Each structure stands twice: as structure tokens, then as C-alpha cells.
XYZ file of C-alpha atoms in Angstrom:
505
model
C 23.023 -18.623 27.071
C 23.080 -20.130 23.482
C 20.042 -21.512 24.169
C 17.520 -18.895 24.659
C 18.776 -17.327 21.636
C 18.285 -19.977 19.500
C 15.070 -19.943 21.704
C 14.617 -16.430 21.081
C 14.978 -16.552 16.932
C 13.100 -19.199 16.674
C 10.314 -17.325 17.724
C 10.939 -14.250 16.187
C 10.887 -16.565 12.913
C 8.054 -18.249 13.906
C 5.894 -14.791 13.963
C 7.521 -13.567 10.503
C 6.500 -16.968 8.494
C 2.936 -16.766 10.477
C 2.920 -13.547 9.625
C 3.399 -13.972 5.524
C 1.347 -17.174 6.087
C -1.759 -14.618 7.339
C -0.631 -12.213 3.888
C -0.692 -14.250 1.830
C -4.464 -16.160 2.947
C -5.304 -12.808 3.350
C -3.866 -11.810 -0.829
C -6.418 -14.514 -1.573
C -8.862 -13.583 0.638
C -9.293 -10.260 -0.836
C -8.245 -11.151 -4.414
C -12.056 -13.142 -3.988
C -13.438 -10.943 -2.708
C -12.281 -8.043 -5.157
C -14.185 -10.117 -7.747
C -16.956 -10.039 -5.723
C -17.140 -5.810 -5.041
C -16.568 -6.274 -9.372
C -19.159 -8.600 -9.443
C -21.358 -6.817 -7.746
C -20.939 -3.627 -9.483
C -21.949 -5.071 -12.563
C -24.886 -6.428 -11.588
C -26.680 -3.411 -9.409
C -25.499 -1.539 -12.572
C -27.771 -3.564 -15.075
C -30.128 -3.393 -12.619
C -30.413 -0.267 -13.038
C -29.730 0.303 -16.534
C -33.068 -2.565 -16.822
C -34.849 0.285 -14.064
C -34.399 3.290 -16.276
C -34.864 1.949 -19.088
C -38.475 1.006 -17.473
C -38.913 4.137 -15.858
C -38.353 6.007 -19.122
C -40.608 3.019 -21.815
C -43.591 4.216 -19.252
C -43.323 7.600 -19.682
C -43.239 7.376 -23.142
C -46.024 4.619 -23.422
C -47.795 7.827 -20.336
C -47.134 10.676 -22.988
C -47.988 8.952 -26.548
C -50.700 7.853 -24.608
C -51.775 11.213 -23.466
C -50.796 13.031 -26.800
C -53.734 10.417 -28.421
C -56.047 10.512 -26.139
C -58.620 13.354 -25.851
C -58.890 14.006 -22.260
C -55.342 13.711 -21.958
C -56.582 17.023 -19.773
C -59.476 16.104 -18.280
C -59.262 14.562 -14.483
C -60.797 11.913 -15.381
C -60.147 8.292 -15.206
C -58.205 6.336 -16.930
C -57.618 2.326 -17.389
C -54.750 2.341 -19.251
C -53.526 4.804 -16.666
C -54.551 3.199 -13.641
C -52.412 0.431 -14.351
C -49.656 1.733 -14.963
C -49.640 2.656 -12.044
C -50.778 -1.037 -10.292
C -47.045 -2.733 -12.603
C -45.159 -0.614 -11.684
C -44.823 0.816 -7.843
C -41.898 2.003 -8.172
C -44.109 5.215 -9.470
C -45.319 7.632 -6.767
C -47.167 9.795 -9.355
C -48.200 10.728 -12.993
C -48.871 14.221 -14.010
C -49.512 16.193 -16.581
C -48.118 19.662 -17.446
C -48.558 22.618 -19.524
C -46.735 25.530 -21.311
C -48.934 28.460 -20.508
C -47.563 32.116 -22.319
C -48.714 34.839 -19.374
C -51.319 36.677 -21.987
C -53.020 33.068 -21.614
C -53.960 33.045 -18.026
C -57.288 34.135 -17.434
C -58.594 31.512 -19.634
C -56.307 28.854 -18.193
C -57.917 29.942 -14.448
C -61.104 29.449 -16.357
C -60.714 25.933 -17.723
C -58.716 25.177 -14.935
C -61.725 26.243 -11.861
C -64.086 24.675 -14.958
C -62.355 21.240 -13.749
C -61.404 21.158 -10.157
C -63.679 23.850 -8.906
C -63.362 27.521 -7.915
C -60.670 26.681 -5.785
C -58.410 26.060 -8.048
C -56.076 28.479 -9.398
C -52.424 29.677 -9.999
C -49.896 28.585 -7.359
C -46.475 28.279 -6.754
C -45.053 24.973 -6.145
C -44.311 24.648 -2.824
C -47.000 27.628 -1.656
C -50.560 29.037 -2.224
C -49.340 32.156 -3.046
C -49.651 33.677 -6.292
C -46.282 32.811 -9.066
C -44.231 36.142 -9.519
C -45.375 38.403 -12.065
C -43.112 38.856 -14.739
C -42.674 35.150 -16.028
C -43.600 34.722 -20.147
C -44.031 31.206 -19.224
C -46.136 29.481 -16.479
C -45.982 25.619 -15.958
C -49.002 24.383 -14.282
C -50.067 21.173 -13.451
C -53.036 20.525 -15.051
C -54.309 16.554 -13.395
C -51.946 13.781 -11.234
C -52.669 10.329 -11.259
C -53.369 8.529 -9.107
C -56.515 11.571 -8.289
C -55.233 10.832 -3.790
C -56.204 14.202 -1.849
C -52.587 15.007 -1.501
C -52.376 14.590 -5.598
C -55.132 16.717 -5.854
C -53.201 18.949 -4.466
C -50.730 19.561 -6.806
C -52.976 21.069 -9.545
C -52.231 24.646 -10.787
C -49.317 24.357 -9.052
C -46.701 25.948 -11.126
C -43.200 23.716 -11.662
C -41.446 26.445 -12.724
C -41.232 27.744 -9.408
C -39.520 23.955 -7.993
C -35.878 24.469 -8.930
C -35.702 21.001 -9.741
C -38.387 21.051 -12.395
C -37.137 24.237 -13.489
C -33.962 23.137 -14.680
C -35.705 19.750 -16.066
C -38.444 21.645 -17.626
C -35.489 23.960 -19.410
C -33.693 21.463 -20.704
C -36.158 19.507 -22.376
C -36.525 22.691 -23.588
C -33.639 23.134 -24.872
C -32.832 19.677 -26.172
C -36.187 18.309 -26.895
C -35.142 15.021 -25.169
C -36.319 13.452 -22.091
C -35.104 14.866 -19.056
C -34.448 13.415 -15.386
C -34.830 16.066 -12.716
C -31.859 16.591 -10.005
C -33.010 14.536 -6.182
C -36.367 16.378 -5.142
C -38.449 16.002 -2.094
C -41.917 14.596 -3.876
C -45.574 15.925 -3.205
C -45.764 12.617 -0.956
C -42.836 13.659 0.902
C -40.066 11.238 -0.147
C -37.186 11.325 -1.613
C -37.250 11.131 -4.906
C -36.488 12.135 -9.490
C -39.230 14.058 -11.764
C -39.318 12.227 -15.473
C -40.174 14.754 -17.840
C -41.628 14.815 -21.794
C -42.538 17.110 -24.456
C -46.448 15.836 -25.398
C -46.641 16.943 -29.564
C -50.371 16.297 -29.078
C -50.120 19.637 -32.026
C -47.819 21.551 -33.764
C -48.775 24.767 -34.786
C -47.600 26.750 -37.996
C -45.934 29.921 -36.077
C -42.445 29.241 -35.726
C -42.855 31.216 -31.867
C -45.923 27.677 -31.273
C -42.523 25.076 -32.189
C -41.990 24.830 -28.250
C -44.039 21.923 -27.224
C -47.474 23.274 -24.982
C -47.889 19.682 -23.014
C -45.563 17.389 -21.208
C -46.119 14.264 -19.202
C -44.292 13.362 -16.034
C -43.740 10.787 -13.830
C -41.715 10.599 -9.662
C -39.999 8.145 -8.990
C -39.116 7.460 -5.718
C -35.007 7.313 -5.401
C -35.096 3.814 -2.649
C -37.365 2.196 -5.879
C -34.288 2.535 -8.433
C -32.862 -0.620 -6.083
C -33.269 -4.128 -5.583
C -35.945 -4.859 -2.980
C -33.844 -7.897 -1.760
C -30.441 -6.266 -2.059
C -27.920 -7.300 0.900
C -24.388 -5.422 0.909
C -22.245 -6.854 2.599
C -20.135 -5.933 5.196
C -17.895 -2.973 4.514
C -19.478 -1.700 1.609
C -21.450 1.564 1.143
C -23.368 2.437 -1.956
C -24.916 5.444 -3.458
C -26.645 6.842 -5.759
C -27.096 10.814 -6.954
C -27.788 13.483 -10.110
C -24.914 13.523 -11.762
C -25.741 17.550 -10.328
C -26.325 16.985 -7.611
C -23.551 17.444 -4.754
C -22.828 14.606 -2.780
C -25.501 15.092 0.083
C -28.421 17.296 -1.703
C -29.794 20.015 -0.044
C -33.016 19.085 -1.116
C -33.395 15.631 0.340
C -31.211 12.703 1.476
C -28.547 11.120 -0.647
C -29.919 7.276 -1.704
C -27.219 5.826 1.258
C -27.217 2.096 1.395
C -25.307 0.266 3.516
C -22.208 1.730 5.359
C -17.743 1.689 5.501
C -18.460 1.229 9.828
C -14.692 -0.172 10.031
C -12.138 0.932 12.428
C -8.137 2.400 11.863
C -6.416 -0.804 12.198
C -8.652 -2.117 9.793
C -8.232 1.313 6.772
C -5.059 0.772 7.943
C -3.874 -3.043 6.940
C -6.775 -3.141 4.319
C -7.550 -1.149 1.397
C -10.624 0.179 0.186
C -12.092 -0.158 -3.692
C -14.333 2.296 -4.998
C -16.398 2.737 -8.617
C -18.727 5.298 -10.278
C -20.074 4.180 -13.217
C -22.755 6.702 -15.200
C -26.112 5.107 -15.876
C -28.749 6.332 -18.503
C -26.946 8.317 -20.500
C -27.862 12.119 -21.066
C -31.789 11.070 -20.254
C -31.321 9.550 -16.827
C -27.437 11.050 -15.964
C -27.722 9.084 -12.827
C -24.063 8.734 -10.892
C -23.730 4.627 -9.576
C -20.854 4.667 -6.170
C -19.373 2.092 -4.469
C -17.203 1.237 -1.896
C -16.186 -1.080 -0.047
C -13.709 -1.351 3.600
C -12.256 -4.137 3.162
C -11.853 -5.760 6.672
C -11.419 -8.448 8.938
C -14.030 -9.882 7.771
C -13.907 -10.872 4.149
C -11.730 -13.905 6.147
C -12.971 -16.392 5.917
C -13.785 -19.168 8.813
C -12.091 -21.315 6.485
C -8.846 -19.190 6.282
C -8.312 -18.201 9.478
C -8.554 -22.155 10.124
C -5.998 -22.771 7.736
C -3.977 -19.765 8.898
C -4.118 -21.149 12.444
C -3.061 -25.095 10.965
C -0.146 -23.772 9.991
C 0.498 -21.040 11.834
C 1.025 -25.224 15.155
C 2.135 -26.604 12.169
C 4.681 -23.809 11.944
C 4.911 -23.954 15.287
C 5.359 -27.510 16.004
C 7.946 -27.815 13.237
C 10.239 -25.029 14.697
C 9.865 -25.886 18.120
C 11.131 -29.746 17.386
C 13.711 -28.277 15.380
C 15.085 -25.662 17.931
C 14.754 -27.941 20.521
C 16.997 -30.953 18.909
C 19.758 -28.528 17.857
C 19.815 -27.246 21.859
C 19.547 -31.087 22.822
C 22.288 -31.783 19.904
C 24.520 -28.611 21.194
C 24.655 -30.212 24.738
C 25.466 -32.893 23.934
C 28.064 -31.948 21.758
C 29.419 -28.872 24.505
C 28.830 -32.292 27.063
C 30.971 -34.507 25.154
C 33.589 -31.521 24.655
C 34.011 -31.119 28.982
C 33.996 -34.798 28.930
C 37.081 -35.627 26.432
C 38.786 -31.972 28.184
C 38.143 -33.885 31.583
C 39.728 -37.158 30.527
C 42.904 -35.263 29.243
C 43.181 -33.382 31.749
C 42.575 -35.055 34.889
C 43.810 -38.735 36.858
C 40.582 -41.386 35.817
C 41.294 -42.685 39.135
C 41.174 -39.655 41.951
C 39.652 -36.865 39.764
C 42.343 -35.039 40.027
C 43.965 -32.708 37.972
C 46.709 -33.886 35.824
C 50.421 -33.784 34.993
C 48.872 -31.506 31.878
C 46.770 -29.818 33.513
C 48.685 -28.194 36.288
C 51.427 -28.386 34.215
C 49.389 -25.502 32.710
C 48.096 -23.525 35.897
C 51.036 -23.500 37.410
C 52.823 -21.687 34.332
C 49.880 -18.893 34.667
C 49.917 -18.982 38.262
C 53.595 -18.651 38.011
C 52.744 -15.113 35.200
C 50.554 -13.523 37.359
C 53.496 -13.651 40.276
C 55.790 -11.871 38.596
C 53.055 -9.118 37.949
C 52.344 -8.802 41.539
C 55.164 -9.864 42.847
C 53.957 -12.240 45.223
C 55.057 -15.976 45.956
C 53.842 -19.328 45.300
C 54.258 -22.355 47.245
C 54.974 -26.443 45.379
C 53.701 -28.922 47.594
C 55.555 -32.379 46.306
C 54.187 -35.757 47.962
C 55.756 -39.235 48.249
C 53.394 -41.200 50.025
C 55.515 -43.766 52.260
C 54.845 -48.075 52.897
C 52.455 -47.604 50.071
C 54.147 -50.249 47.781
C 52.770 -53.575 50.716
C 49.350 -52.677 50.063
C 48.599 -53.347 46.734
C 51.327 -55.979 47.456
C 49.378 -57.161 49.722
C 45.432 -56.405 49.493
C 45.410 -56.148 46.154
C 45.196 -53.141 43.446
C 41.464 -52.332 44.049
C 42.582 -51.765 47.815
C 44.867 -49.694 47.224
C 43.265 -47.597 44.502
C 40.418 -47.369 47.204
C 43.049 -45.674 49.043
C 44.284 -43.421 46.843
C 40.872 -42.417 46.501
C 39.991 -41.460 50.326
C 44.023 -39.810 50.284
C 43.134 -37.272 47.029
C 39.675 -36.817 49.658
C 41.902 -35.592 52.463
C 43.977 -33.363 50.673
C 41.645 -31.212 49.057
C 39.780 -31.500 52.669
C 42.616 -29.550 53.797
C 44.039 -27.020 51.484
C 42.480 -24.313 49.933
C 39.558 -24.333 47.330
C 42.468 -21.869 45.288
C 44.552 -24.085 44.991
C 45.516 -26.521 42.209
C 46.158 -30.548 44.068
C 47.310 -33.366 41.299
C 47.791 -36.669 40.628
C 51.719 -36.856 38.735
C 52.286 -40.512 39.309
C 51.412 -43.612 40.755
C 51.956 -42.754 45.000
C 53.210 -38.576 43.355
C 51.076 -35.655 44.550
C 51.537 -31.943 44.227
C 49.731 -28.519 45.270
C 50.201 -25.875 43.846
C 49.294 -22.965 46.468
C 49.261 -19.303 44.980
C 50.095 -15.361 46.859
C 52.108 -17.341 50.234
C 52.454 -14.703 52.343
C 55.199 -16.922 54.502
C 56.784 -20.612 54.806
C 54.942 -20.358 57.743
C 51.130 -21.255 55.370
C 53.189 -23.752 52.947
C 53.996 -25.494 57.069
C 51.053 -25.075 58.200
C 49.728 -26.634 55.112
C 52.299 -29.798 55.423
C 51.926 -30.280 59.162
C 47.556 -31.132 58.245
C 48.470 -32.909 55.079
C 50.534 -35.642 57.218
C 48.104 -35.870 59.663
C 44.985 -36.035 58.105
C 46.351 -38.726 55.574
C 48.438 -40.944 57.904
C 45.287 -41.212 59.982
C 43.864 -45.541 58.568
C 41.850 -45.973 56.176
C 39.180 -48.572 56.356
C 38.721 -50.499 53.339
C 36.109 -53.146 53.628
C 37.769 -55.354 56.492
C 41.003 -54.523 55.723
C 42.562 -51.570 58.070
C 45.874 -49.955 56.618
C 47.694 -47.528 57.229
C 50.388 -45.490 55.307
C 52.081 -42.502 55.455
C 53.384 -39.530 52.817
C 57.127 -37.228 52.563
C 56.279 -34.067 51.754
C 59.391 -31.463 49.838
C 58.020 -28.254 50.135
C 59.718 -25.681 46.545
C 59.549 -22.109 46.434
C 58.950 -19.882 43.119
C 61.129 -17.493 42.746
C 63.408 -18.534 45.493
C 64.094 -22.259 44.278
C 63.649 -21.207 40.686
C 62.053 -19.726 37.974
C 61.536 -22.540 35.655
C 58.711 -24.900 36.549
C 60.790 -28.309 36.097
C 63.132 -26.478 38.653
C 60.667 -26.216 41.171
C 59.620 -29.712 40.797
C 63.173 -30.829 40.907
C 63.709 -28.637 44.287
C 60.041 -29.925 45.881
C 61.281 -33.195 44.635
C 64.656 -33.340 46.904
C 63.109 -31.820 50.326
C 60.435 -34.829 49.901
C 63.088 -37.478 49.075
C 65.261 -35.546 51.998
C 62.184 -35.465 54.040
C 61.969 -39.488 52.978
C 65.327 -40.357 54.568
C 64.919 -38.643 57.775
C 61.924 -40.152 58.192
C 63.657 -43.383 57.807
C 67.135 -42.974 59.982
C 64.170 -41.678 62.904
C 61.986 -45.268 62.013
C 66.137 -47.054 61.955
C 66.313 -45.077 65.462
C 63.428 -46.111 66.939
C 64.039 -49.784 66.026
């Protein structure tokens, strides 16, 4: 039982130490992952800032060119514009918007049909219906590069009818700076943004015409904001959205890369890293959010190998320690048992010695006092044993004593105590004796068994035995009294046998 407890404690200790080692190694790995997360966030922030700055620079160049080129309001292609489109593939289209007061709609229609044909007129942005009357101003697209079939269909469409473009135009009119629209669906069907600013082609002395009349606009694909070779670790998720956009824009798809893909157990055991960075300042207010649910993947093969090695070393060390402790404990108990046996048993016969016999007799007397039963004490003394030692030697005599002890144990009950208290003297303690007949029957069987011949080597030996019996509590209440009565009766039996032997002679 003690050994089992030691092994259970060692297993529990091994599990605890292995868990602590795993926690330490995992913490080290997670610290490295956190550093990687911060580096990833910093790198993405720098790349996005650079791309936003590039987009704004392209728009400024296009707006400056449009302000200087007198052909800015015609549909003629220009090598500079085509060069911009080829060099910056993230730009879906370059467009020119003109602010048209309601009173000038007739002139605008003639101008538009002169440039593009009779089929062109002022239309809604997403349908061919005429914009609703009552507006003071309209903001139609005058042309868009590249001059594809899709972009030609944008000519004459009122940007004010598109909610995202309307908000961007309104902010540009109010602030006079470059403005990024909320996320929208581009004419080509892609998800993106519109970046626009005013073109100062002329200044009117009238106060009402201080607001810009022309606007340059870029359509930017949302997926172009990120590096093409961007690869996110397992469990990392990236999202980019306009500051005013909800997490899931209704008119487009949120720009998301990666997937959490973590289990409930990973969410319970591992931390979740999240960082948000505002980009582009007031001109291009984009919100970059990076999330990383840590998991098993962040603990590499090297860390698992180290933990496994430590766990095996701990298991081996604890197993060796527990085995040594249990073995030492067993050896100690064995030595204690051997010492107890030597102190309480006869070395020659293995029977109880005088000390153990006295102790058992005392306990038996205590039990008799409680339950009211009797016990018998049989005192045995061998006859004709001294000549055996003198004639055959002590080796033969010792062997005879061992055989006698074995015969006595075969006769008595298992619960009876047999002891050797002298050279050729034995005592037997019989508990729960109902009557004297029980002890008399045992006495008779003992004499019959002990007096049978003994064959030791080539010697055939005969010995006799004299037995005296004392009963508790009739013959005494003390151990010494009982032994004295049994000894006295044994001598009486021995003298009786001697007289019978003389009479026969």
C-alpha cells in the first residue's frame, strides 16, 4: 500500500512538473509570437502608409496635370495618364468630375453630346434614370481613363447620387483637402475606394464661385492596399476598413485576410492578440486591425522536442527515485521484521521464544477475562534426550529438536502458540478450551507423535516426552503461577513414567 501511494505521488508530481515545463516553454514561444505579431503590425503599417502616400501622390499629379492641360475636359488620351495607369496597377480608373449648377444643365448636355455622342446625358450613378429635380448642383463624370467600355458608361453619371461619393464630395467641399470615400463597389465590380480632390482650374471673383468646379478622382481596388506576397501565420486575421465604415460594409465586402480557425480549447488556453492602427491621417482615414488567436501552431517542433525530452527526464528521475525509496523502505521493513523475528523466535526451531510466548499468554489472559472462557498451558519436557547429544553429537540433537517442533505444530491447532523455552522444553498455549478433555486429547496425540522413531542420517533415535497441563484461571492467575503448576505436573508425569519403567524392569 505504501509503495502504491509513493508511485501515485510520483505520477502526480511528474504531471505537475511536466505541466509547469510545458507552461514555461509555451510562455517563451508565445513571447516570441507576440514579438512576431508586433513586427507584422509594424511592417503592415509602414507598407500601407507608403501605398496610401503613393495613391495621394498619383492623385495630386493627375490633378496638377488636369489643371495645366487645356485638354483636361476632353476625351483625348494623353501619354501621361496612360503612363500613370501602367505604373500603378492598383488604380482601377482615373476620372474627372465637374460641378454643374442646375441652371447650366442645358449647356452641359450639349457639351456632353458634342464630346461623346447624342446618347449621352446626365444620369443617375447606378441607373440610367435622370437624377431627381430640385438639386442646386450636379457632379457628373466628364471622362474616365482608361477609356474602356465600362468607363465610357460612367460618362454623364451624377456622383452625387452615390452615397459614398456624395459624402466624400461634401467633405472635400467643406475641408478643401483630399478625401477618401467609404468602401464601395467599383464600376468594374470590384470592392474599393474613391480618392478625390479638387482641381483649381480657375478662380472666379464672385464669392459664390470660390468652391472648386472640377475634381480629380481615383478608383482604387481594396485588395491592392496589401502586398501581393503577404502571408499570414496560422490563426492571424487582418482587416482594413474606412473609419466610418461598419465592420461589414453593406455595399461591399470587408477587406479581410486570414482566418482565426481556432478551437474552443485553444481559445481557452491561449491568449488573443489584437492591435488597431489608424492610417492616412484625415485624408485617407483607414483603420487597420490585426488579430491573432494563439494556438498549438505557435509552439514549434523544437519546443515540443525540448518539452518531451524534459518530460522523459523527469519521468526517469522520479521513477528511479520512487523505486529507490520503495526498495529502501522494503529493505528496512525486512530488516525490522528479521530483527523482530530473531528477538521473538527460537533460532533453531523457528518457534516462539520465551519473550513472545509470555506476550501472547498475557494477551490471551486478557481476552479470557473479557469473554469468560478458559485456556490451557501444556509444558513439554523431552525424556532420554541428553544421551542423544552425548552419543550422536549436537548436530543430530539439533536436528531431532527441529523434527520434534514440526511434529508438535502438526498436532496442535493453527491458533495455538508453540514455544521453546529451554534446551529440550516446549510449552503450548491453547485458547478457548471448553473442557479438560480437549487438552487431554492433544496431550495424547503429542506423546504418540513425539515418541515415534526419528531417522537422522544413518541414526535411528527414540525419545520420550513428559507433559504437564495447567488451566487458567483454576490453577493460577499469573503467568509464573501457571508455568509453575504445569512444570510441577510435568515432573509428576515424568516420575510416574520412571516408576512404571522400573516396575517393568
